[in-house]
Short mmCIF file of C-alpha atoms in Angstrom, two decimals:
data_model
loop_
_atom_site.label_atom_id
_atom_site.label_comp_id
_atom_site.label_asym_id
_atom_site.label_seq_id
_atom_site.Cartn_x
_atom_site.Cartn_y
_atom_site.Cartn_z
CA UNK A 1 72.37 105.07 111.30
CA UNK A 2 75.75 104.02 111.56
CA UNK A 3 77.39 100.54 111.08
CA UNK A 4 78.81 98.84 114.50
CA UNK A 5 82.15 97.92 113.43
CA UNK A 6 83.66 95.21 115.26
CA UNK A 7 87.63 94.08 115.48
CA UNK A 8 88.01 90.76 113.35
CA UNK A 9 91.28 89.79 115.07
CA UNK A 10 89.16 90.42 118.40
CA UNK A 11 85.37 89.25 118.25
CA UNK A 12 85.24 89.25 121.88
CA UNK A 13 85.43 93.06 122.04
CA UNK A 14 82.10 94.74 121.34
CA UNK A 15 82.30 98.46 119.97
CA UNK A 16 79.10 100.08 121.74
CA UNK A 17 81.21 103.75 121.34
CA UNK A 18 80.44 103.54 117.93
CA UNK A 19 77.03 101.86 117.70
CA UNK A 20 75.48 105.47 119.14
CA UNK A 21 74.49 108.68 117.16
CA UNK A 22 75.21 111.37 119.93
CA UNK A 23 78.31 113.10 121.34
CA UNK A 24 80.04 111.09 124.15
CA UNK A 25 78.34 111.92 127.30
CA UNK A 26 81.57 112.42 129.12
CA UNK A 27 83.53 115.71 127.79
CA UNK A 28 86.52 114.29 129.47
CA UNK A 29 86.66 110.46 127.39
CA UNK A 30 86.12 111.00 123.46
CA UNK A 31 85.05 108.95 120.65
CA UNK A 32 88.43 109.43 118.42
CA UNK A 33 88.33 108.50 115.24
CA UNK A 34 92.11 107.77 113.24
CA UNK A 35 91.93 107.63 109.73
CA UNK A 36 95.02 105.09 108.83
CA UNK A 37 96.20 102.50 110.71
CA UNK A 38 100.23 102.80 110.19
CA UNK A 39 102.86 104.51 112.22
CA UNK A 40 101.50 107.66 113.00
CA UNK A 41 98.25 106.40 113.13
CA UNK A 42 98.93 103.91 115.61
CA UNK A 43 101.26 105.91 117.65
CA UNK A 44 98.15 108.40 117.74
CA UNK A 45 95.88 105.79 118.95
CA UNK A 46 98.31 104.91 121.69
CA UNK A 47 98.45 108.18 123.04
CA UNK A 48 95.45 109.39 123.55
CA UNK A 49 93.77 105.62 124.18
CA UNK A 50 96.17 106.62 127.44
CA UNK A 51 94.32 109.19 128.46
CA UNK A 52 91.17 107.18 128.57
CA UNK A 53 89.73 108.57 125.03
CA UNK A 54 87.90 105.42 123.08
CA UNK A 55 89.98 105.64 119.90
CA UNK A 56 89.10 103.53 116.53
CA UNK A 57 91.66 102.97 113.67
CA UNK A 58 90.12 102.78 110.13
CA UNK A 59 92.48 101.27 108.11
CA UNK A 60 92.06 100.60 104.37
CA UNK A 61 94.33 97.82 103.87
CA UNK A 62 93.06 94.10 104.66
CA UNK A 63 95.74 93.31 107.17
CA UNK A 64 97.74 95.21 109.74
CA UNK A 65 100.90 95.61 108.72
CA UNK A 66 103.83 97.99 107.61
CA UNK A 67 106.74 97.98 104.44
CA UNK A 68 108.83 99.75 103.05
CA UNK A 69 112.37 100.62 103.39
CA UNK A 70 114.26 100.74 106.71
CA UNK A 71 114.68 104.21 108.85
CA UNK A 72 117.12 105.67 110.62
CA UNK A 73 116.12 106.34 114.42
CA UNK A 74 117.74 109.37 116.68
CA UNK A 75 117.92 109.93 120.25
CA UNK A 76 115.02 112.05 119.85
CA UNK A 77 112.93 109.71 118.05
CA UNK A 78 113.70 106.81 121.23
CA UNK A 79 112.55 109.67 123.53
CA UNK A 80 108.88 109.94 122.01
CA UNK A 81 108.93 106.17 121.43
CA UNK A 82 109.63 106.16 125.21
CA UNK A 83 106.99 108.68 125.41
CA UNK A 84 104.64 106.43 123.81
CA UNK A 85 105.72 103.51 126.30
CA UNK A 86 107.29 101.27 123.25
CA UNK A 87 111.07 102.68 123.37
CA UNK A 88 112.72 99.34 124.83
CA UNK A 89 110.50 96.94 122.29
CA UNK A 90 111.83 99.05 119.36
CA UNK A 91 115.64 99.76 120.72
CA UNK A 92 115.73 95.66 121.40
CA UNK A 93 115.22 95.48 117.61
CA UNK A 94 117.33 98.36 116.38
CA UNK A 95 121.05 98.23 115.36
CA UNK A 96 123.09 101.00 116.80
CA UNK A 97 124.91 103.40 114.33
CA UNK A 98 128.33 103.91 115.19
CA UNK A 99 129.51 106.70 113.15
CA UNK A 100 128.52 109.28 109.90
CA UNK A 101 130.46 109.50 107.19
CA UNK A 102 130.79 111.79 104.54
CA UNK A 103 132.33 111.10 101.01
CA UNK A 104 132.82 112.86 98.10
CA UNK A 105 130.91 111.71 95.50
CA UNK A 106 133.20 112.37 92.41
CA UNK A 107 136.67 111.41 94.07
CA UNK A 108 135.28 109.23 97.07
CA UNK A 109 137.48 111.02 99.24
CA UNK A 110 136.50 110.82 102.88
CA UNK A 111 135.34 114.77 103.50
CA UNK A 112 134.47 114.23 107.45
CA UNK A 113 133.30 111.26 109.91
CA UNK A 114 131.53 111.77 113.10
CA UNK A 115 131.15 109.65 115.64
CA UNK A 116 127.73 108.97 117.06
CA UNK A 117 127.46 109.31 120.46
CA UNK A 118 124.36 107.75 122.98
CA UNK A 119 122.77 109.98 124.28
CA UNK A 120 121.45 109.37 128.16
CA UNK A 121 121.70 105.74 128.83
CA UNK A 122 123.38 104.16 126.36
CA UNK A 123 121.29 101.15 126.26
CA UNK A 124 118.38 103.47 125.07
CA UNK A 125 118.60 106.28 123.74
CA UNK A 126 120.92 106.33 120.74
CA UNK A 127 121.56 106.83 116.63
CA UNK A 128 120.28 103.07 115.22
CA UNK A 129 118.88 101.53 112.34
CA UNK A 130 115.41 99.31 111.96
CA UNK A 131 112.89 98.14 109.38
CA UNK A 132 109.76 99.86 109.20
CA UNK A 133 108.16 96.58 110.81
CA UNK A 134 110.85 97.26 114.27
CA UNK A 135 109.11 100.29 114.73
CA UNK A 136 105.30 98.90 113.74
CA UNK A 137 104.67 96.02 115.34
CA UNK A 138 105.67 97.13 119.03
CA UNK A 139 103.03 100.02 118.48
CA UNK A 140 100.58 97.46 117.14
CA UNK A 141 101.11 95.10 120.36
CA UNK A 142 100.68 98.29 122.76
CA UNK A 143 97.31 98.94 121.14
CA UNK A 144 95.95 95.71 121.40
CA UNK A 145 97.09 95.77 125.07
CA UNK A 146 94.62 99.03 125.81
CA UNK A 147 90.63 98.12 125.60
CA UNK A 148 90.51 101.83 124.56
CA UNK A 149 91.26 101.26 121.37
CA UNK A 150 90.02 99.36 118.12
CA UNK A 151 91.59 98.21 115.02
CA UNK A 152 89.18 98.27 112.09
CA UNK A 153 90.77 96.18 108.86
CA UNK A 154 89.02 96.85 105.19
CA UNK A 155 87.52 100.12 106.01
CA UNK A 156 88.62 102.71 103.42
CA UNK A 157 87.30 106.07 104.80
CA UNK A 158 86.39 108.17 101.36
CA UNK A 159 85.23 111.32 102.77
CA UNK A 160 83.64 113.18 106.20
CA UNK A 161 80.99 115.20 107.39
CA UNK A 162 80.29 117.38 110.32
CA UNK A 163 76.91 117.37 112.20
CA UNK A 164 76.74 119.77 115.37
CA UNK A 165 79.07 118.36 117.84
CA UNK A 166 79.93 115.23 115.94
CA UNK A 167 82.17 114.51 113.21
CA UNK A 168 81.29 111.04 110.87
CA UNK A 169 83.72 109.03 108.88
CA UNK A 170 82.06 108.02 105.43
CA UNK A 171 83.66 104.11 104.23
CA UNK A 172 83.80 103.14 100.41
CA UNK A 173 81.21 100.22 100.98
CA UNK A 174 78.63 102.97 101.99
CA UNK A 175 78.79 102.31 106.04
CA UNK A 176 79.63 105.74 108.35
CA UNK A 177 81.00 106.14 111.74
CA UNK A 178 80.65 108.74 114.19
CA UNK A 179 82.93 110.13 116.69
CA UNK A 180 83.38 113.27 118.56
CA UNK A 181 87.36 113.58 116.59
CA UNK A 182 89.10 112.83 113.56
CA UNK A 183 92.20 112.52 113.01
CA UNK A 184 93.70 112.39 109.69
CA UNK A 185 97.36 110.59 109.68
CA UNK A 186 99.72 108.24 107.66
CA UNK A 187 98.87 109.82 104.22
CA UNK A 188 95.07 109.54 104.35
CA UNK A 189 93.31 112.49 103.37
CA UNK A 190 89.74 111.86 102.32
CA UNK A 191 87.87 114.88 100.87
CA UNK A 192 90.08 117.61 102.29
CA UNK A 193 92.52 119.72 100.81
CA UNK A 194 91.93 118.66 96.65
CA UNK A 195 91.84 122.17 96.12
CA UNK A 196 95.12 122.34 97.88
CA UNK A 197 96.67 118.81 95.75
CA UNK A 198 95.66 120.40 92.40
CA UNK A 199 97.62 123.35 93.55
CA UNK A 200 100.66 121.71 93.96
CA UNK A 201 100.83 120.29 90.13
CA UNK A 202 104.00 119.38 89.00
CA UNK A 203 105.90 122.57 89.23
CA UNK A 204 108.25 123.69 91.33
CA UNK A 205 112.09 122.27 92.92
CA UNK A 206 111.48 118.26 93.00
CA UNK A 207 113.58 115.74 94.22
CA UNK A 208 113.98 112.20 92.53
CA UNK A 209 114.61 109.67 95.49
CA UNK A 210 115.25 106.19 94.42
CA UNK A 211 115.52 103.46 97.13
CA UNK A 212 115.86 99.84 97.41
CA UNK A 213 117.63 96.86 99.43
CA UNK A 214 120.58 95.03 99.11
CA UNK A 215 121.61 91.76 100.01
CA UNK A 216 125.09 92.08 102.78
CA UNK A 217 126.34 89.38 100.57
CA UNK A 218 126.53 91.72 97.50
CA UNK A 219 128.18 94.71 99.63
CA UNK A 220 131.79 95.24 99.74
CA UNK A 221 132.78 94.67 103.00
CA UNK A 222 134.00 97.91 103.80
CA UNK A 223 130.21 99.25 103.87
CA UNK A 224 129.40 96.76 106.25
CA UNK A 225 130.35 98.30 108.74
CA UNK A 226 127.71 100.10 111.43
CA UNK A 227 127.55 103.26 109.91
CA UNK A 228 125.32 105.67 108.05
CA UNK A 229 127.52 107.07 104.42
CA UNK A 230 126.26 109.90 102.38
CA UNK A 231 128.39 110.62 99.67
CA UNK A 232 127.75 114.22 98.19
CA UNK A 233 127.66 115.17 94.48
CA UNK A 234 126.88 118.63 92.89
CA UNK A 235 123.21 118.23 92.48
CA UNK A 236 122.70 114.49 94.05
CA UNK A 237 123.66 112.75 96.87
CA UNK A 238 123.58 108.92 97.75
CA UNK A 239 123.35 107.08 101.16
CA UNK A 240 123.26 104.12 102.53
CA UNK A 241 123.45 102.08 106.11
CA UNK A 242 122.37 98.59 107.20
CA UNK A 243 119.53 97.24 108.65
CA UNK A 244 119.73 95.36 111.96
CA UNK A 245 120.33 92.00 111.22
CA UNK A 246 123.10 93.13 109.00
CA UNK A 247 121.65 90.71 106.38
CA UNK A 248 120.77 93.86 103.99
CA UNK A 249 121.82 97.47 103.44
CA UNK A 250 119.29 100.05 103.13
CA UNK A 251 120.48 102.51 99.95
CA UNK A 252 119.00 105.71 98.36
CA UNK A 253 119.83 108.03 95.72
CA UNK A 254 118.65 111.28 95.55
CA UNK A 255 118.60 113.47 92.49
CA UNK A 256 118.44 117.40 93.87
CA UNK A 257 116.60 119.07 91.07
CA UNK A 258 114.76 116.76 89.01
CA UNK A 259 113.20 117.67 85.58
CA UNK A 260 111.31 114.68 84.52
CA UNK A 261 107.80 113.12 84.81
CA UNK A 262 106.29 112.62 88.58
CA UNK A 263 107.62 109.01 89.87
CA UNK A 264 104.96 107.20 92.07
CA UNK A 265 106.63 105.15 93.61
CA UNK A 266 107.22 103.12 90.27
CA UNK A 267 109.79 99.99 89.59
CA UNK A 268 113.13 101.01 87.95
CA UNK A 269 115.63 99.35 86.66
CA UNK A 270 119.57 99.85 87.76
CA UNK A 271 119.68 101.29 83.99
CA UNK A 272 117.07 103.85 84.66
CA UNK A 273 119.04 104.63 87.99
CA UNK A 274 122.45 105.44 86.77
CA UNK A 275 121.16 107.54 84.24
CA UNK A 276 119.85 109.92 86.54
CA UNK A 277 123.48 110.62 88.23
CA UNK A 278 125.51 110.64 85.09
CA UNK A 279 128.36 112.74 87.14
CA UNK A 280 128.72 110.21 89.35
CA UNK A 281 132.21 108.92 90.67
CA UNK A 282 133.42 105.39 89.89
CA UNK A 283 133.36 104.36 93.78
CA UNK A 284 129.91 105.75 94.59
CA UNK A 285 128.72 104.69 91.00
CA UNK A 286 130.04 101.36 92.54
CA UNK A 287 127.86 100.79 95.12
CA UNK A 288 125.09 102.25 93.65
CA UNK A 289 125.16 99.46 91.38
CA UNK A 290 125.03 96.58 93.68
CA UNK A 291 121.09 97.76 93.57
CA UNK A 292 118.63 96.00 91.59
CA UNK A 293 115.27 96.00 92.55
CA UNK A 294 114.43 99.39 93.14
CA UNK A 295 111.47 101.94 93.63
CA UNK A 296 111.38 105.85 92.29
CA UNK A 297 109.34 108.88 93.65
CA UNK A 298 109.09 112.34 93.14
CA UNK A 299 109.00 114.60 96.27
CA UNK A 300 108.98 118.87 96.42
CA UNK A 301 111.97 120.12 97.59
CA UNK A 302 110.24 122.38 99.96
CA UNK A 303 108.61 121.30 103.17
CA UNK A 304 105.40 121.52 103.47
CA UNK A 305 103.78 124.44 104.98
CA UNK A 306 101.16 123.59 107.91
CA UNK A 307 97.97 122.43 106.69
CA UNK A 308 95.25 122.99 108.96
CA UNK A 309 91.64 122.11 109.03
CA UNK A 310 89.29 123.77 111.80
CA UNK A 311 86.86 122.26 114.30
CA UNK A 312 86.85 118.78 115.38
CA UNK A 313 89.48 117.32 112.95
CA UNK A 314 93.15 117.46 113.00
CA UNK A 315 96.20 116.00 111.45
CA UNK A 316 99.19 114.13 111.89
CA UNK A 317 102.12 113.50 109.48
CA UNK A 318 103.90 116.13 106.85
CA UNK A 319 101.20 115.91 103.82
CA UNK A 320 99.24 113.78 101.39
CA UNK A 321 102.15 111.52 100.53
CA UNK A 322 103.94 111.17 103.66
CA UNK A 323 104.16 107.68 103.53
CA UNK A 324 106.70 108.42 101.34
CA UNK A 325 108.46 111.30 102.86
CA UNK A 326 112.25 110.70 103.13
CA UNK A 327 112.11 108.36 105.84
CA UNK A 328 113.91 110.03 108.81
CA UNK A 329 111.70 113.35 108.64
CA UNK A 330 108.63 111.17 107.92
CA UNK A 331 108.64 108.59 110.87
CA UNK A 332 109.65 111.59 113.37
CA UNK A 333 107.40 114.02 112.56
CA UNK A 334 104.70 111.10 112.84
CA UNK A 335 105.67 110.42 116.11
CA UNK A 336 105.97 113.59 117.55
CA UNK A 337 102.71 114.78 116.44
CA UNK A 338 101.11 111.92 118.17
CA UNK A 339 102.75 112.47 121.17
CA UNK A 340 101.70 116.67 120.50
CA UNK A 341 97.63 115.42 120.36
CA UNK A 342 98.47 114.00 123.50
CA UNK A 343 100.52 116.57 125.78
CA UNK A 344 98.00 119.14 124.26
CA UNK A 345 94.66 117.36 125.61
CA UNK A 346 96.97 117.47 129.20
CA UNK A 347 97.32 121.33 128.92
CA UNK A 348 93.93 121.99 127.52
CA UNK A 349 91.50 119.60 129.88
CA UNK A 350 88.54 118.83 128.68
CA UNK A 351 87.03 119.95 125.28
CA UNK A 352 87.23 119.25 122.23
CA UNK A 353 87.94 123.25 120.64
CA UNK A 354 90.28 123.74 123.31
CA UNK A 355 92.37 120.82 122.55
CA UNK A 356 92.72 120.89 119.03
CA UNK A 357 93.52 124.63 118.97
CA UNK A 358 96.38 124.20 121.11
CA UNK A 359 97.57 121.22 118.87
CA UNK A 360 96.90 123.68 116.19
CA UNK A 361 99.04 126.12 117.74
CA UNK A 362 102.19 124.17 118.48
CA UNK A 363 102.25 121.87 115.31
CA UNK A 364 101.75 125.05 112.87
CA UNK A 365 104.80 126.52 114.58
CA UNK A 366 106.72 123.70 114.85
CA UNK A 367 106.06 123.42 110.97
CA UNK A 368 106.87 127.15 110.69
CA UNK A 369 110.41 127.16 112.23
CA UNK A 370 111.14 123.25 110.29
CA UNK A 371 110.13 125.36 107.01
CA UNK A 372 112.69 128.67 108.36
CA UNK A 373 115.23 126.29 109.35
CA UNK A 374 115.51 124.48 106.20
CA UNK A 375 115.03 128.14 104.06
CA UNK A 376 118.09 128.68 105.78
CA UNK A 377 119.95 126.25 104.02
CA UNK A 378 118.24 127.32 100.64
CA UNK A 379 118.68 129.80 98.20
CA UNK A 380 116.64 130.24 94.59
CA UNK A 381 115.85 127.43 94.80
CA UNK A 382 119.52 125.57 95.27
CA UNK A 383 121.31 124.10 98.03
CA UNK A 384 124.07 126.99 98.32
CA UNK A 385 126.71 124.10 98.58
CA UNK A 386 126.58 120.54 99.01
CA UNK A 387 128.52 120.73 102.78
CA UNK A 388 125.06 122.79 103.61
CA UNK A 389 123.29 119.78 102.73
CA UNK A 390 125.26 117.70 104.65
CA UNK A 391 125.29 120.00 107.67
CA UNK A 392 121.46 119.87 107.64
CA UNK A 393 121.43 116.11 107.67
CA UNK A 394 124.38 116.10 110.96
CA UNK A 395 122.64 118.67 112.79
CA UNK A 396 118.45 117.77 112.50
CA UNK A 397 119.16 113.84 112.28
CA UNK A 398 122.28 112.79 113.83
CA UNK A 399 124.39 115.67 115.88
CA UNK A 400 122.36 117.86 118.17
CA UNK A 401 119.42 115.55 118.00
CA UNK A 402 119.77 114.39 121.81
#
C-alpha cells in the first residue's frame, strides 16, 4: 500500500492522487511522478501541472534549493523560460552580456569580439548572465502557485517498478508511490541504465573542467566589464563572465583531452589547477590565478547519445551526471525537454503511449542532430582547430541562438 506523502512547507494541501492504488480515472489528467526536484525537474512539473496533470516532485535533498556555479542564458533559453511562464522573474534577475570575446591564450591577443545583440524585445529576450538560484527560485514560486503540483523534501527514490498501467516510485526509507508517469530528470537515475554507466568506464576523449568564483574585488578591472571571454589554447580553453550583481566573476578552465583519474566534482587547489594548463600564456595564466576555491570534474567529450526507456517513463536532461554538464548545454537542454513533455501531450491528446512516444520521437532526434552537429566539429577524436571550438560556442550559445 503506498505511503500518502504530504508537502511539509504546505500541510494544508492533502495528496489524495497519491493515497490510491489504481490508474487515474481520467485518461486526460495524470498522476506524474518527477524524480528530482531541481531545474529540469521543476520546469517539468510546471509544464505539464499546466495542462491539468497532478504532478509530484521527489526530491532527495532536505530542502529545496539549487548551487552551483552561475550560467550563461541565450535568447533561446528566455523563450522556453517564457514558455514556462517564468521569463520576466528570471530576466529581472539576469545581467545582460554585452559582447564575446575571443583571446588567444598563449599571446592574449584579441582574435575576434562580437557583439551580442537582443533578440525581439530587448527588455526580454537577450544573451545574460545569472546564478543557478535566478533561474531556480522563480520556477520554485510558479509551482507552489499551481495546486497541481507537490513538492516532496527527503524522499530519495532508489529504484521503480511497473504494474499494468501504473508505474511506482520505490524511496530509500522503504515507502512507494504510484503514478500513472515517471519522469526521470536533474541527474536522478534510480535502477535504470547501470548496465549502460558500467559501459561508459573511464575510457574514451574526457574533458577536465575546473570552475569556481571570484570575488570582483580580486579581478582586474578590465574583465569587469559585461562580457563573456574565452581565451583559446591548443588543447584547453578558459572562460570567464560575471554574475549579475557584478560582485563575482564566474571562471572555468577546461582541459580538452584529459589523461588522469575521474574528478567528481572534488576540491582543488590553484596549484593543482595550473598544472593542468602548463602552456598557458602569462595573461590568461593571470587571471586564472585570481581563483582559489575551486571544484574539478571529469566529463566525455562526446555528447551523449539518446537514452531511452519504453512505456510509461521518460527522461529529461543529457545523462546521469547532468547536474554537472557544462552549464550552458545543461540548463538548456533541461528546459527544453520540459517544455518537449509538454507540447508533445498537446499533439498527442490523451494517453499515456501516445504521449511519450512522440516525446520519444522528437527528443531522440533532437539528440541525434546535437550529436551530428557537434561530430562536425570533431575529428579522431580532436577538435580540428581551436577557432572550430570557438565557432561552436558563437554559433549554438551566443550567435544564431535567437
Amino acid at each position: 500500500m503506498d505511503a500518502a506523502l504530504t508537502d511539509p512547507s504546505r500541510p494544508d494541501r492533502v495528496p489524495s492522487p497519491w493515497t490510491v492504488d489504481a490508474s487515474a480515472p481520467d485518461p486526460s489528467r495524470l498522476r506524474v511522478l518527477v524524480v528530482g526536484g531541481g531545474i529540469g525537474g521543476l520546469a517539468t512539473a510546471l509544464a505539464l501541472g499546466r495542462r491539468g496533470h497532478d504532478v509530484l516532485v521527489l526530491e532527495q535533498r532536505p530542502v529545496l534549493t539549487e548551487g552551483g556555479a552561475g550560467v550563461r542564458l541565450a535568447p533561446r533559453d528566455f523563450q522556453l523560460l517564457y514558455g514556462l511562464g517564468v521569463g520576466d522573474a528570471v530576466r529581472e534577475r539576469s545581467l545582460t552580456l554585452d559582447a564575446f570575446h575571443v583571446r588567444d591564450g598563449s599571446t592574449g591577443e584579441l582574435v575576434t569580439s562580437v557583439k551580442l545583440p537582443a533578440c525581439g524585445r530587448p527588455s526580454s529576450l537577450a544573451h545574460a548572465t545569472a546564478h543557478r538560484l535566478d533561474v531556480y527560485e522563480p520556477l520554485l514560486e510558479a509551482c507552489w502557485e499551481l495546486d497541481s503540483v507537490q513538492l516532496r523534501t527527503d524522499s530519495h527514490v532508489i529504484g521503480h517498478t511497473r504494474q499494468g498501467g501504473t508505474v511506482r516510485a520505490i524511496l530509500s526509507d522503504g515507502r512507494t508511490v504510484t503514478g500513472d508517469v515517471l519522469i526521470l530528470t536533474d541527474g536522478a537515475r534510480p535502477g535504470v541504465h547501470r548496465d549502460t554507466e558500467r559501459g561508459r568506464g573511464g575510457s574514451g576523449e574526457r574533458l577536465a573542467v575546473y570552475r569556481t568564483v571570484v570575488p570582483m574585488e580580486s579581478v582586474a578591472d578590465r574583465w569587469q566589464e559585461s562580457a563573456a571571454i574565452c581565451w583559446m589554447g591548443r588543447d584547453w580553453h578558459l572562460s570567464h563572465y560575471p554574475l549579475p550583481d557584478h560582485r563575482y566573476l564566474s571562471l572555468t578552465a577546461t582541459r580538452h583531452h584529459h589523461t588522469g583519474d575521474s574528478l567528481h566534482g572534488a576540491r582543488v587547489d590553484l596549484d593543482e589547477v595550473l598544472g593542468a594548463f602548463p602552456g598557458i600564456g602569462a595573461a590568461a595564466r593571470n587571471v586564472l590565478t585570481t581563483g582559489r576555491h575551486w571544484r574539478a570534474l571529469t566529463l566525455p567529450a562526446r555528447p551523449a547519445a539518446a537514452d531511452r526507456v519504453p512505456g510509461r517513463i521518460a527522461r529529461v536532461g543529457d545523462s546521469e551526471h547532468e547536474a554537472h554538464r557544462p552549464e550552458t548545454a545543461c540548463l538548456h537542454r533541461a528546459l527544453e525537454d520540459a517544455v518537449a513533455l509538454g507540447s508533445s501531450w498537446d499533439a498527442s491528446g490523451a494517453g499515456v503511449h501516445g504521449w511519450l512516444a512522440d516525446y520519444d520521437a522528437r527528443r531522440g532526434e533532437r539528440m541525434r542532430r546535437s550529436g551530428a552537429e557537434h561530430g562536425s566539429r570533431y575529428r579522431h577524436g580532436h577538435w580540428v582547430d581551436d577557432l572550430t571550438l570557438v565557432d561552436h560556442v558563437l554559433s549554438k550559445d551566443f550567435a544564431g541562438s535567437c
